[in-house]
Short mmCIF file of C-alpha atoms and ligand atoms in Angstrom, two decimals:
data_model
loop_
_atom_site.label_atom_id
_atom_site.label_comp_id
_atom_site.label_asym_id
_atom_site.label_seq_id
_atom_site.Cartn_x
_atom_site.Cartn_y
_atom_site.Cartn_z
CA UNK A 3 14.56 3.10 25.34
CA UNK A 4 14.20 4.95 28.58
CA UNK A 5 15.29 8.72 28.62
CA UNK A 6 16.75 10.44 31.37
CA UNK A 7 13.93 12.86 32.15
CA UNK A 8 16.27 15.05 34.61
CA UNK A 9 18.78 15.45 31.48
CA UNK A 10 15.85 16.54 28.74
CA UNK A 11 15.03 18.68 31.27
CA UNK A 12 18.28 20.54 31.59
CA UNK A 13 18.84 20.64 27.79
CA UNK A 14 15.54 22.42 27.11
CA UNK A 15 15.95 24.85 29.91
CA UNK A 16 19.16 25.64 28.34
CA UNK A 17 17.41 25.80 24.55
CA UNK A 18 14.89 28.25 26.15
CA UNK A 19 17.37 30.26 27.74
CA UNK A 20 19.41 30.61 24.42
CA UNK A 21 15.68 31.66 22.34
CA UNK A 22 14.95 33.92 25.04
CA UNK A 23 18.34 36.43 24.95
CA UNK A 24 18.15 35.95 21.02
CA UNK A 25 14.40 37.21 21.43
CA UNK A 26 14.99 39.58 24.07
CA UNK A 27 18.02 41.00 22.23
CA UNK A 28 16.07 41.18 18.94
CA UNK A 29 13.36 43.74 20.46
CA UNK A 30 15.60 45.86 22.33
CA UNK A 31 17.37 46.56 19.21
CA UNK A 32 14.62 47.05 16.74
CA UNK A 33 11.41 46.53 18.56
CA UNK A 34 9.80 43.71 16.72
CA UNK A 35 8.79 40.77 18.53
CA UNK A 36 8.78 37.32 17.06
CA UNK A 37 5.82 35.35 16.21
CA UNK A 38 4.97 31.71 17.91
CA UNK A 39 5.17 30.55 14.43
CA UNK A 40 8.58 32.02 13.61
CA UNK A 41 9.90 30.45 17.35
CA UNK A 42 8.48 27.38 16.19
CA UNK A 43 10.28 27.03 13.20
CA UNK A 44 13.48 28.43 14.50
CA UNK A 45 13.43 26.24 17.45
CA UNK A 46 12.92 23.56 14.89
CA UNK A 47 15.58 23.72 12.86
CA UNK A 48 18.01 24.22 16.05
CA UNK A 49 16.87 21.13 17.42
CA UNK A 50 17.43 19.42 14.36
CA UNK A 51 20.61 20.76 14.04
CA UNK A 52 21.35 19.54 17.56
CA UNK A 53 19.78 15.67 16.40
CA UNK A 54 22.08 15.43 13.80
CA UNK A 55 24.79 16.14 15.91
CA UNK A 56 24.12 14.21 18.58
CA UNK A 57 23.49 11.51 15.72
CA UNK A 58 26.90 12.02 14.65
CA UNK A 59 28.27 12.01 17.78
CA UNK A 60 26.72 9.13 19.10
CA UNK A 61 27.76 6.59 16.36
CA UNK A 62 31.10 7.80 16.52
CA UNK A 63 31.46 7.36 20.16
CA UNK A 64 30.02 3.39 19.55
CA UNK A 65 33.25 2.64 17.98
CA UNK A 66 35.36 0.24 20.23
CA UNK A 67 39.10 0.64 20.13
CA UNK A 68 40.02 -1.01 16.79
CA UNK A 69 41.63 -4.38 16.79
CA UNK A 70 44.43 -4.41 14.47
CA UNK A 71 43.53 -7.05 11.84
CA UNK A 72 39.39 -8.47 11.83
CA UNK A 73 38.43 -11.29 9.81
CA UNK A 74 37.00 -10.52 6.31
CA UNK A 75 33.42 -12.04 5.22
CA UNK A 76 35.67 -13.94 1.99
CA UNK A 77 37.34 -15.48 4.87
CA UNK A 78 40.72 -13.40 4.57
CA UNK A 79 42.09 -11.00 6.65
CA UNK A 80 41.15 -7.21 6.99
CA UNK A 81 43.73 -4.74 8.35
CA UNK A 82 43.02 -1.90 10.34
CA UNK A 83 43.93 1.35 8.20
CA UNK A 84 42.79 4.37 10.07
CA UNK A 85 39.42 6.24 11.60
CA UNK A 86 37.88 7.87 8.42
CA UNK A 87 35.04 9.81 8.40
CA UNK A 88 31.88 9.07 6.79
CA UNK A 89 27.91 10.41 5.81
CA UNK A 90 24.84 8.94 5.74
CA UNK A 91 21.59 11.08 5.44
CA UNK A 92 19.65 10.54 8.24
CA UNK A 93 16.15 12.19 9.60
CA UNK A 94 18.20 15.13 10.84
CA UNK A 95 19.91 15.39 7.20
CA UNK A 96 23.63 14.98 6.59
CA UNK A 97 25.05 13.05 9.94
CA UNK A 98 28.71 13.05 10.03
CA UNK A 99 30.24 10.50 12.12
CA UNK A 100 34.10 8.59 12.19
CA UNK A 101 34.45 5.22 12.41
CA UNK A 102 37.32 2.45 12.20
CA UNK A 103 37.95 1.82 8.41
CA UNK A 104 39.88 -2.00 7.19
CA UNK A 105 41.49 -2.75 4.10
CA UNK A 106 44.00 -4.70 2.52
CA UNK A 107 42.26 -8.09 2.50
CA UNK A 108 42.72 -10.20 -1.00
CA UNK A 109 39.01 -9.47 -1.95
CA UNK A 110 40.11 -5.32 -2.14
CA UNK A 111 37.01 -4.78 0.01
CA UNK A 112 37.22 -1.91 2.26
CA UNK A 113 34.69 -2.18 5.35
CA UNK A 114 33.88 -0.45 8.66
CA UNK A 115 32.34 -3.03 11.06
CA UNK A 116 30.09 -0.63 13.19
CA UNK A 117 28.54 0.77 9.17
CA UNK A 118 27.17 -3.11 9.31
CA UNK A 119 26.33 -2.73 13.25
CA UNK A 120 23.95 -0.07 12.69
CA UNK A 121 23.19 -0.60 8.76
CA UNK A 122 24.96 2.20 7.51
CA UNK A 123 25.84 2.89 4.06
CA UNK A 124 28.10 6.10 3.55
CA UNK A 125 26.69 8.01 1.30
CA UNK A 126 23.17 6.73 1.27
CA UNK A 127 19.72 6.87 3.47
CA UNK A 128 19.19 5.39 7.27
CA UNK A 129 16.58 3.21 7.45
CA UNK A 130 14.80 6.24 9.56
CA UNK A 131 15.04 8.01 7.40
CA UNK A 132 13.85 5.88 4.45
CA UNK A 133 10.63 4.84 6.37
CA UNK A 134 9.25 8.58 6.40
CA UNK A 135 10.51 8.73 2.56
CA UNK A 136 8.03 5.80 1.61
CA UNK A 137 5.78 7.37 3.46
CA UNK A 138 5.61 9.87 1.55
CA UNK A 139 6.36 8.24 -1.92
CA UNK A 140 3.05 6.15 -1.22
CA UNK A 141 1.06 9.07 -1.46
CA UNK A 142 2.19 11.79 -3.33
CA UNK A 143 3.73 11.84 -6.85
CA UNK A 144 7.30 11.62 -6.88
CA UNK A 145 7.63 15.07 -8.02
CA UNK A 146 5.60 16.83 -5.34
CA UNK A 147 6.93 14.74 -2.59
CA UNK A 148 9.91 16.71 -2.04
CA UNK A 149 8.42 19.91 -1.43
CA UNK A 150 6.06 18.40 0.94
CA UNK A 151 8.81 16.48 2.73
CA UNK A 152 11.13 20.01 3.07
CA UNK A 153 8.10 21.16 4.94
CA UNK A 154 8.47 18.84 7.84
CA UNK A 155 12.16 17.03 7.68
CA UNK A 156 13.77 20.64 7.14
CA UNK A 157 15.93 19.65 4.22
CA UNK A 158 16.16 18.81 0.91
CA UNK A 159 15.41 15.01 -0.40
CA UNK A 160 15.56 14.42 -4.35
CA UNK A 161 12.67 13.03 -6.56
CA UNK A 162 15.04 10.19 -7.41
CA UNK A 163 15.52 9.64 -3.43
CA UNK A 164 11.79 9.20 -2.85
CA UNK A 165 11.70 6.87 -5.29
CA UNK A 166 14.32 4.96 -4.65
CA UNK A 167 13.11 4.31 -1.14
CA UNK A 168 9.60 3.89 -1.79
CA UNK A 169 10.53 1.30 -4.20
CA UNK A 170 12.47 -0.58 -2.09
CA UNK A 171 9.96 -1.28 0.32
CA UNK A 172 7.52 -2.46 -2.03
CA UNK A 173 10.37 -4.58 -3.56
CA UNK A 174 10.50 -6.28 0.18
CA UNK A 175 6.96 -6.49 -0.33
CA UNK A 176 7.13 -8.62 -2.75
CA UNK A 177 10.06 -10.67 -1.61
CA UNK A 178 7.59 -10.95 1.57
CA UNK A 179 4.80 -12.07 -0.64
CA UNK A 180 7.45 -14.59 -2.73
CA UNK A 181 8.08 -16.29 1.08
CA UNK A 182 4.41 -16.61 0.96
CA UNK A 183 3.86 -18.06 -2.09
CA UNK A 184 6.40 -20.72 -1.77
CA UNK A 185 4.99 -21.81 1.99
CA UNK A 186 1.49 -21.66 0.93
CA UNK A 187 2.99 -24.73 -1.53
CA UNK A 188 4.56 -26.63 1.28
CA UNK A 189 2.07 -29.36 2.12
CA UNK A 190 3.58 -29.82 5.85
CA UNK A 191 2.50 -25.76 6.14
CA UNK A 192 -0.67 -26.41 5.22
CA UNK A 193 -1.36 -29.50 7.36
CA UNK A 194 0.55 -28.16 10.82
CA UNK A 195 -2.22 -24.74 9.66
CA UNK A 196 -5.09 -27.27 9.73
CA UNK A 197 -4.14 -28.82 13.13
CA UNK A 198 -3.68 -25.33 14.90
CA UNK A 199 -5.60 -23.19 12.57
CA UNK A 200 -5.48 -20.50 15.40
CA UNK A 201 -8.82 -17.78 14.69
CA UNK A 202 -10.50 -18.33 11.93
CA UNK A 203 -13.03 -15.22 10.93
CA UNK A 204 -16.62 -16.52 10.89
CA UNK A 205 -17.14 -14.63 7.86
CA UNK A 206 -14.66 -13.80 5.30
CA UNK A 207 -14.57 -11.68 1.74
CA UNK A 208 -12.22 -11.19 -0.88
CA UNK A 209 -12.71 -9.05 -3.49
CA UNK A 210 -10.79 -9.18 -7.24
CA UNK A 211 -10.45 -6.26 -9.27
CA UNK A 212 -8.29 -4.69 -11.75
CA UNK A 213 -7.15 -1.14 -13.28
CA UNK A 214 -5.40 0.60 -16.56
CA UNK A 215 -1.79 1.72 -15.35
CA UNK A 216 -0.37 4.14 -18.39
CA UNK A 217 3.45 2.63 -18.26
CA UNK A 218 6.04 2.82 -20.86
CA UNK A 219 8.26 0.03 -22.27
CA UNK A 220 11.59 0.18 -21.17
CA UNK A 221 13.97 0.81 -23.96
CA UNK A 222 16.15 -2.46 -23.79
CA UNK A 223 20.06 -1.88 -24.35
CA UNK A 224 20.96 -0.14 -27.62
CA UNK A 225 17.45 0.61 -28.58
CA UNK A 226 15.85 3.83 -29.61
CA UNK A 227 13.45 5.05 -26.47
CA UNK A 228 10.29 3.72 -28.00
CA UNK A 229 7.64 6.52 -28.51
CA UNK A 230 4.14 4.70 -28.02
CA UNK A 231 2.79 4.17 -24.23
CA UNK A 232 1.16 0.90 -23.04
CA UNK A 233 -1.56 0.04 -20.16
CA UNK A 234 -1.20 -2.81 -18.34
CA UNK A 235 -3.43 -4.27 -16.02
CA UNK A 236 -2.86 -3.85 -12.31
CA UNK A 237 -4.65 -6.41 -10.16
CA UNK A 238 -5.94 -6.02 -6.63
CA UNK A 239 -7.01 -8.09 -4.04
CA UNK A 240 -8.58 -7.35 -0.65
CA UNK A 241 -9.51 -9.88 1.97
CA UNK A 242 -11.67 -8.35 4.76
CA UNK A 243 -14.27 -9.12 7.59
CA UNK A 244 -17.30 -6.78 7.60
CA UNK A 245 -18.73 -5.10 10.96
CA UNK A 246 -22.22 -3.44 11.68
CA UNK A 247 -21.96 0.14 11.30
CA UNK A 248 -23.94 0.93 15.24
CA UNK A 249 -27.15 3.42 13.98
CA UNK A 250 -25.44 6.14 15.71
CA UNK A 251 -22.78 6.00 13.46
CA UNK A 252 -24.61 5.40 10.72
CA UNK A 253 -23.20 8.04 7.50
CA UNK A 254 -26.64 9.05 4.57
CA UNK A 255 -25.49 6.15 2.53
CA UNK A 256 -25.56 3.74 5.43
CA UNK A 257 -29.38 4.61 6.62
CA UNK A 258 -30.41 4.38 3.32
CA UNK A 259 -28.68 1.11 3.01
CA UNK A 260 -31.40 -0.43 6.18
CA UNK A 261 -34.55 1.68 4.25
CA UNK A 262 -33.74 -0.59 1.39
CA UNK A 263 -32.89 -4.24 3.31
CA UNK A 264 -29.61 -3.91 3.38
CA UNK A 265 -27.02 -4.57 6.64
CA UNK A 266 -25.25 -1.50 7.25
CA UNK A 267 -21.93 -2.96 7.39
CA UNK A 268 -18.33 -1.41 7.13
CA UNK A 269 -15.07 -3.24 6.19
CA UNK A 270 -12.51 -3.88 8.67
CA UNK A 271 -9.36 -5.76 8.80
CA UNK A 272 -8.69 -5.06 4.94
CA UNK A 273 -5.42 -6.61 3.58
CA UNK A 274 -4.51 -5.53 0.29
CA UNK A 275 -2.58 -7.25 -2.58
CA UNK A 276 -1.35 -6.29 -5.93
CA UNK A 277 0.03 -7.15 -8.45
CA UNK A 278 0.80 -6.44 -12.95
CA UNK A 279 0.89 -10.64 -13.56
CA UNK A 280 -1.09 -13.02 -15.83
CA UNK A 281 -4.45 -14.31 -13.86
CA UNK A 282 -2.06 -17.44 -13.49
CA UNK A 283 0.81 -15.68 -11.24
CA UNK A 284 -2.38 -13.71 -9.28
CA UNK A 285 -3.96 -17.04 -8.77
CA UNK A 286 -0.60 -18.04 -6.63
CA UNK A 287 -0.74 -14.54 -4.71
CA UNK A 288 -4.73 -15.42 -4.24
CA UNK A 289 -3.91 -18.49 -2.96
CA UNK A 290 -0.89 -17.23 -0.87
CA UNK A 291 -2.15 -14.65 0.94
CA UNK A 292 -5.50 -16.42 1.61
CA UNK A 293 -3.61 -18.60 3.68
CA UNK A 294 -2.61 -16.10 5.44
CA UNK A 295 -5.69 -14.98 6.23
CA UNK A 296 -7.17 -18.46 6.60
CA UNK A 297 -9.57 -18.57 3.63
CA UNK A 298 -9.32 -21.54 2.90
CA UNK A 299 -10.57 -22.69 6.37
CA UNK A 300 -13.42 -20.29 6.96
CA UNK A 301 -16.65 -21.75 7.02
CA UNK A 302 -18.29 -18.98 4.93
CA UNK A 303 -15.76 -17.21 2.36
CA UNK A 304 -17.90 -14.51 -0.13
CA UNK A 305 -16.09 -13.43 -2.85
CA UNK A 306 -17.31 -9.95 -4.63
CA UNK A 307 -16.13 -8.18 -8.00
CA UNK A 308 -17.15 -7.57 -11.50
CA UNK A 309 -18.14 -10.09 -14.44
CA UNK A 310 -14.37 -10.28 -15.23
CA UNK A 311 -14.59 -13.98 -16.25
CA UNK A 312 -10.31 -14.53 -14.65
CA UNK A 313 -11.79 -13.42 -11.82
CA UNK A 314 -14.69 -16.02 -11.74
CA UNK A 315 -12.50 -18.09 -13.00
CA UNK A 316 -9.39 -17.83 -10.20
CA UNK A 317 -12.04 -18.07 -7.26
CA UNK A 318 -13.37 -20.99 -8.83
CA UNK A 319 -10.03 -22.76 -9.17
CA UNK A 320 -8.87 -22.11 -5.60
CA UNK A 321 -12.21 -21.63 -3.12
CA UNK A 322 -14.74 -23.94 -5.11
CA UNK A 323 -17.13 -23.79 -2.28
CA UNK A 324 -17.08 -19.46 -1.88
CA UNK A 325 -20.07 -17.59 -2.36
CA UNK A 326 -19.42 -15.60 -5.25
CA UNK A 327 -21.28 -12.00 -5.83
CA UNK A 328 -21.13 -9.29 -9.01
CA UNK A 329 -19.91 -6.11 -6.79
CA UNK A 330 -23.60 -4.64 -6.73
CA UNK A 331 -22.00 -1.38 -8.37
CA UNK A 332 -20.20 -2.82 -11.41
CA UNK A 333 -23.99 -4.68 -11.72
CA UNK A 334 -25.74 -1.36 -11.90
CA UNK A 335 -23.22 0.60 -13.96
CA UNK A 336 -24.21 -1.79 -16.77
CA UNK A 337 -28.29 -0.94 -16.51
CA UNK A 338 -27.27 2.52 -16.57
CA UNK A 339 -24.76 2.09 -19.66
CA UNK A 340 -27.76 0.34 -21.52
CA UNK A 341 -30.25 3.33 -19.92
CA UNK A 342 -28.15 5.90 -21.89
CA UNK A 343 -27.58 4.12 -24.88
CA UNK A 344 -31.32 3.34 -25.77
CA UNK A 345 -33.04 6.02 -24.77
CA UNK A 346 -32.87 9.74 -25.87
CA UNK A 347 -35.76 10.72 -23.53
CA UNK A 348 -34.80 11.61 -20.34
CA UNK A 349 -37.89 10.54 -18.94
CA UNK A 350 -37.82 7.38 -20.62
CA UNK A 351 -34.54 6.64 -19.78
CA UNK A 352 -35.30 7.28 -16.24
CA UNK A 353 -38.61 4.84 -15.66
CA UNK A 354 -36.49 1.86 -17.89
CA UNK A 355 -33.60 2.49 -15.03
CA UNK A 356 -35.50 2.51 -12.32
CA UNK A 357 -37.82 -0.52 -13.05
CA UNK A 358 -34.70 -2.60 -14.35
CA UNK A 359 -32.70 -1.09 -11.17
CA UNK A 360 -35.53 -2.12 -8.83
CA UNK A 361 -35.51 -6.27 -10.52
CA UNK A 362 -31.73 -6.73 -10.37
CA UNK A 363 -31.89 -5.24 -6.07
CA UNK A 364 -34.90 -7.77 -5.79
CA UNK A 365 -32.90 -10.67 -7.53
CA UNK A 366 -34.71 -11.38 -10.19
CA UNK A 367 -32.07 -11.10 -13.05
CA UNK A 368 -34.80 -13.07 -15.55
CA UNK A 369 -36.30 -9.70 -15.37
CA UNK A 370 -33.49 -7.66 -15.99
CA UNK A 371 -32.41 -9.63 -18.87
CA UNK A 372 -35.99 -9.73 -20.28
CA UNK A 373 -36.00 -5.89 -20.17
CA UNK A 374 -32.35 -5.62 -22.11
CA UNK A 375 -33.35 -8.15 -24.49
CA UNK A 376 -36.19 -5.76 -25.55
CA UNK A 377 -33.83 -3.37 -26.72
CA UNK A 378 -31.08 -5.56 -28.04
CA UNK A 379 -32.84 -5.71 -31.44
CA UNK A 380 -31.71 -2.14 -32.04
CA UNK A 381 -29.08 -1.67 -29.05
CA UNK A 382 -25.51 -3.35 -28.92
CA UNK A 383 -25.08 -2.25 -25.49
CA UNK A 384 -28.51 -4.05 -24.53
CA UNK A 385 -27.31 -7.20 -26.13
CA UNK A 386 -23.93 -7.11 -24.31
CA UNK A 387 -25.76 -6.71 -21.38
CA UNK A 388 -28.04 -9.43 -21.91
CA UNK A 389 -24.71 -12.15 -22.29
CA UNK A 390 -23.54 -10.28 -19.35
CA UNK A 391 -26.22 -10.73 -16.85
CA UNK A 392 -27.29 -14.41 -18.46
CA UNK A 393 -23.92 -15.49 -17.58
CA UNK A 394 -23.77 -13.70 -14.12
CA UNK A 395 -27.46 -14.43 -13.05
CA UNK A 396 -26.54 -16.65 -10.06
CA UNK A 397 -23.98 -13.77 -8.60
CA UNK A 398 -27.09 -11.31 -8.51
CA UNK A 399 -29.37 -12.75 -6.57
CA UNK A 400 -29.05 -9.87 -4.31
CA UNK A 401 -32.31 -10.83 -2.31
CA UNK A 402 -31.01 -13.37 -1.03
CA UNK A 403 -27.60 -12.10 -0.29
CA UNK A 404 -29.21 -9.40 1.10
CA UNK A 405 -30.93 -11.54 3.13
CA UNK A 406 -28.14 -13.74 4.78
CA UNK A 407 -26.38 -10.27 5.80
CA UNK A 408 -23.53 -9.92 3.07
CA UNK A 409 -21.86 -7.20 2.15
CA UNK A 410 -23.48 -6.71 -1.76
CA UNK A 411 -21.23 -3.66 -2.86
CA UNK A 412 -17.53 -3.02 -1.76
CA UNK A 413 -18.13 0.50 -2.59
CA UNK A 414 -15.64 3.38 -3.09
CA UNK A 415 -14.41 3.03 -0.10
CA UNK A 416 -12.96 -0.09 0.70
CA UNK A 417 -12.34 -0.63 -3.49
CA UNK A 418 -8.79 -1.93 -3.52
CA UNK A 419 -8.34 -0.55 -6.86
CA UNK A 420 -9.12 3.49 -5.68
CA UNK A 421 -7.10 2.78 -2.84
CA UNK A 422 -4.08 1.56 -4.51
CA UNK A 423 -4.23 2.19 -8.31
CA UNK A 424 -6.60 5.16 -8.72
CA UNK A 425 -4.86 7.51 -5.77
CA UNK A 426 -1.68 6.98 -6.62
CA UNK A 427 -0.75 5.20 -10.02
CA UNK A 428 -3.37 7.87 -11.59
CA UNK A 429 -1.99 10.95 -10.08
CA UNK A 430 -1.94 13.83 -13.18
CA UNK A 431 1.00 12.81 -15.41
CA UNK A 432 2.00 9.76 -13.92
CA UNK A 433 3.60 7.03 -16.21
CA UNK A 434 5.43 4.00 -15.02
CA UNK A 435 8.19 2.05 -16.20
CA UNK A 436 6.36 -1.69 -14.60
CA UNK A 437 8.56 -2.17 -12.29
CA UNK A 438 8.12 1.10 -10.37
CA UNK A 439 4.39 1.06 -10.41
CA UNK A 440 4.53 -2.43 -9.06
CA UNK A 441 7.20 -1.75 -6.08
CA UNK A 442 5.17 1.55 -5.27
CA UNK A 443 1.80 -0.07 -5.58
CA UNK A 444 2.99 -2.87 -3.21
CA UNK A 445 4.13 -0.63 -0.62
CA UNK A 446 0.97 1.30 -0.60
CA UNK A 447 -0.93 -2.04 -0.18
CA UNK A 448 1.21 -2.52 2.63
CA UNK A 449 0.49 0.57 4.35
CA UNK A 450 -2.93 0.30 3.82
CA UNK A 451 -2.77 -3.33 5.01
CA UNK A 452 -1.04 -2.25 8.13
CA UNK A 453 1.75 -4.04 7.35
CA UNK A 454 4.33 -1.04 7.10
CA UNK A 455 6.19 -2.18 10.30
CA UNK A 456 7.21 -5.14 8.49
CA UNK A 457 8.38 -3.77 5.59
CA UNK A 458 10.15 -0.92 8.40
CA UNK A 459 11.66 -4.06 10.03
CA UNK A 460 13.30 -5.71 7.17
CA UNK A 461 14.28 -2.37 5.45
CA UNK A 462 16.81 -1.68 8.96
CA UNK A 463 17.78 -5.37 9.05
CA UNK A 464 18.83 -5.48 5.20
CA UNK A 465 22.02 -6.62 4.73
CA UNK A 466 24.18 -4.02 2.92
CA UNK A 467 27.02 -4.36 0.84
CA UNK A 468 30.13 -1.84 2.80
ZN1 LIG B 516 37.81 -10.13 1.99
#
């Protein structure tokens, strides 16, 4: 939209005139003068106030002389009743606008055509309004978001209202992600994809992981509220391309990373995906979105997580030919778990680490497993980690991965899980009923996907009942 520049001009001369006598006034009479900060936030909430009018004013002023009778979506006939007055909350807060209201038709429907031209629903949140909502939803807990959202909208929102939105956009995520699933079953998809594949990333990860969400059951009809709590797995998935971190750039970790053979590379182009569903359902998303993202056609697809067997498992059943590699991190964490368990010592403890530390970064797992089997005699987490490592030897040959330039680690960083389940389903307190932690999950993976406009998109375009 292009603004009149002459106009915005005029207005905020006039704004500045009106601060400036209310200023001026103010220190002849007492002799205090206001603060930038307090001039800010007046000036704030005036032009809010003058938004929401102008809001108001402008939708009203959209409405065309009414037509007498309009024809109903049943197929009747609506009649024109009167122009009635109506509210929606908007960014500015509570817009008041009047509109052309119809009734009368044999469905008892009442609607106002220009509520469905501009996706209004008396009563309820613009889509404006309910992007910056999810916004926040995504990253606070409900119940701090609407202190932190009085701070810069200038009015109040309820928990329940944060929600409410932020749910609904992960809801259209997965509706979005549905679409997906069914084209990525559509053999003509997949063969017009292979004819015009379009760019195809030379290199390509995805990485599998999962998380403990505290939820509760939700009481069915009639039922008691049950008392006990549940977890429930909440599975991520992150396709990325990886990047060499320039030396300039380069954070502590990263120049350690080249003193010990490793490329110092840096995730980009991360596309998150998440889901509570059996390995089954997440196989369909894995296989969904990797079209998407053209996995399936990329000449050199590496796939890193833990030694969750469904995760092995999944990859296995849809990208057969994927280098697959135990997140170096999750590898470690198990010497260290066996470290701690079998040795008292300190000292001990810290030469058995560091030599089994030192095999596992050179590749040579035989080693590794030699030095837990030692210790298994008298050491269940040794043993554990012996059937751990003898079944994951070939996804630990980090010389060699090392070597060819992969990524070894996803790291806290890029870790779909701390992005998603850790920093926000985790927050102090939080429980779920499923559905919410999915539908906020989802919208955070959207966000963090860059895929928010979408979701913004579809969320103005829904189609509302009036
Ligand atoms: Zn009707």
């Amino acid at each position: 939209m292009n603004y009149n520049t002459e106009v915005i001009n005029q207005m905020a001369q006039q704004l500045a005139e009106m601060f400036k006598s209310v200023v001026t006034a103010q220190q002849e009479s007492d002799g205090s003068t206001a603060t930038i900060a307090q001039i800010e936030s007046d000036m704030r909430e005036a032009l809010r106030q003058i938004g929401n009018q102008a809001l108001g004013l402008f939708l009203s002023s959209m409405q065309t002389t009414p037509e007498k009778e309009i024809v109903c979506s049943c197929g009747g006939t609506l009649h024109y009743q009167r122009m009635r007055e109506a509210m929606v909350i908007s960014v500015f807060g509570k817009t008041i606008y009047v509109r052309a209201y119809y009734a009368g038709c044999r469905c008892k429907e009442g609607k106002a055509p220009l509520d469905k031209q501009y996706g209004l629903e008396p009563g309820a949140v613009t889509a404006g309004l309910a992007a910056l909502l999810a916004l926040a939803g995504i990253e606070f807990s409900y119940d701090k978001s609407p202190k932190w959202l009085q701070a810069y909208l200038l009015f109040d929102i309820s928990e329940n209202t944060v929600r409410s939105e932020t749910e609904q956009m992960g809801a259209l995520q997965e509706k979005r992600e549905e679409r997906l699933i069914q084209q990525s079953q559509d053999e003509q998809y997949l063969q017009e994809r292979q004819r015009n594949p379009g760019r195809i990333a030379p290199r390509l990860y995805g990485s599998i992981d999962a998380a403990k969400v505290r939820t509760e059951p939700r009481p069915k009809k009639g039922e008691e509220k049950e008392a006990h709590e549940d977890w429930r797995d909440m599975k991520v998935l992150c396709w990325f391309e990886t990047e060499l971190v320039p030396p300039s750039q380069r954070s502590k970790r990263q120049q350690k990373k080249v003193l010990r053979e490793q490329a110092a590379l840096r995730a980009r182009n991360m596309q998150y995906f998440c889901d509570i569903a059996t390995a089954e359902a997440f196989g369909k998303l894995l296989w969904a979105t990797g079209c998407t993202v053209k996995a399936d056609l990329c000449p050199d697809l590496a796939f890193l997580g833990d030694g969750a067997l469904w995760i092995w498992n999944l990859v296995t059943q849809y990208y057969p030919n994927a280098k697959q590699i135990v997140d170096w991190y999750h590898a470690e964490e198990h010497l260290e778990i066996v470290a701690a368990a079998a040795f008292s010592d300190l000292t001990q403890r810290a030469i058995w680490l560091e030599e089994a530390s030192q095999a596992l970064w050179d590749g040579n797992v035989e080693d590794v497993i030699a030095a837990c089997e030692a210790l298994a005699q008298t050491c269940l987490q040794a043993s554990q980690a012996v059937t751990y490592f003898t079944n994951n030897m070939e996804r630990m040959r980090y010389d060699r991965f090392r070597a060819a330039g992969y990524m070894i680690g996803s790291g806290t960083i890029e870790s779909g899980c701390k992005q998603i389940v850790s920093q926000r389903l985790k927050l102090p307190g939080a429980q779920w009923i499923v559905t919410g932690a999915v539908h906020t999950a989802k919208a955070r993976a959207a966000w963090l996907s860059e895929q928010w406009h979408i979701l913004c998109a579809q969320r103005s375009a829904l189609p509302l009942a009036i």
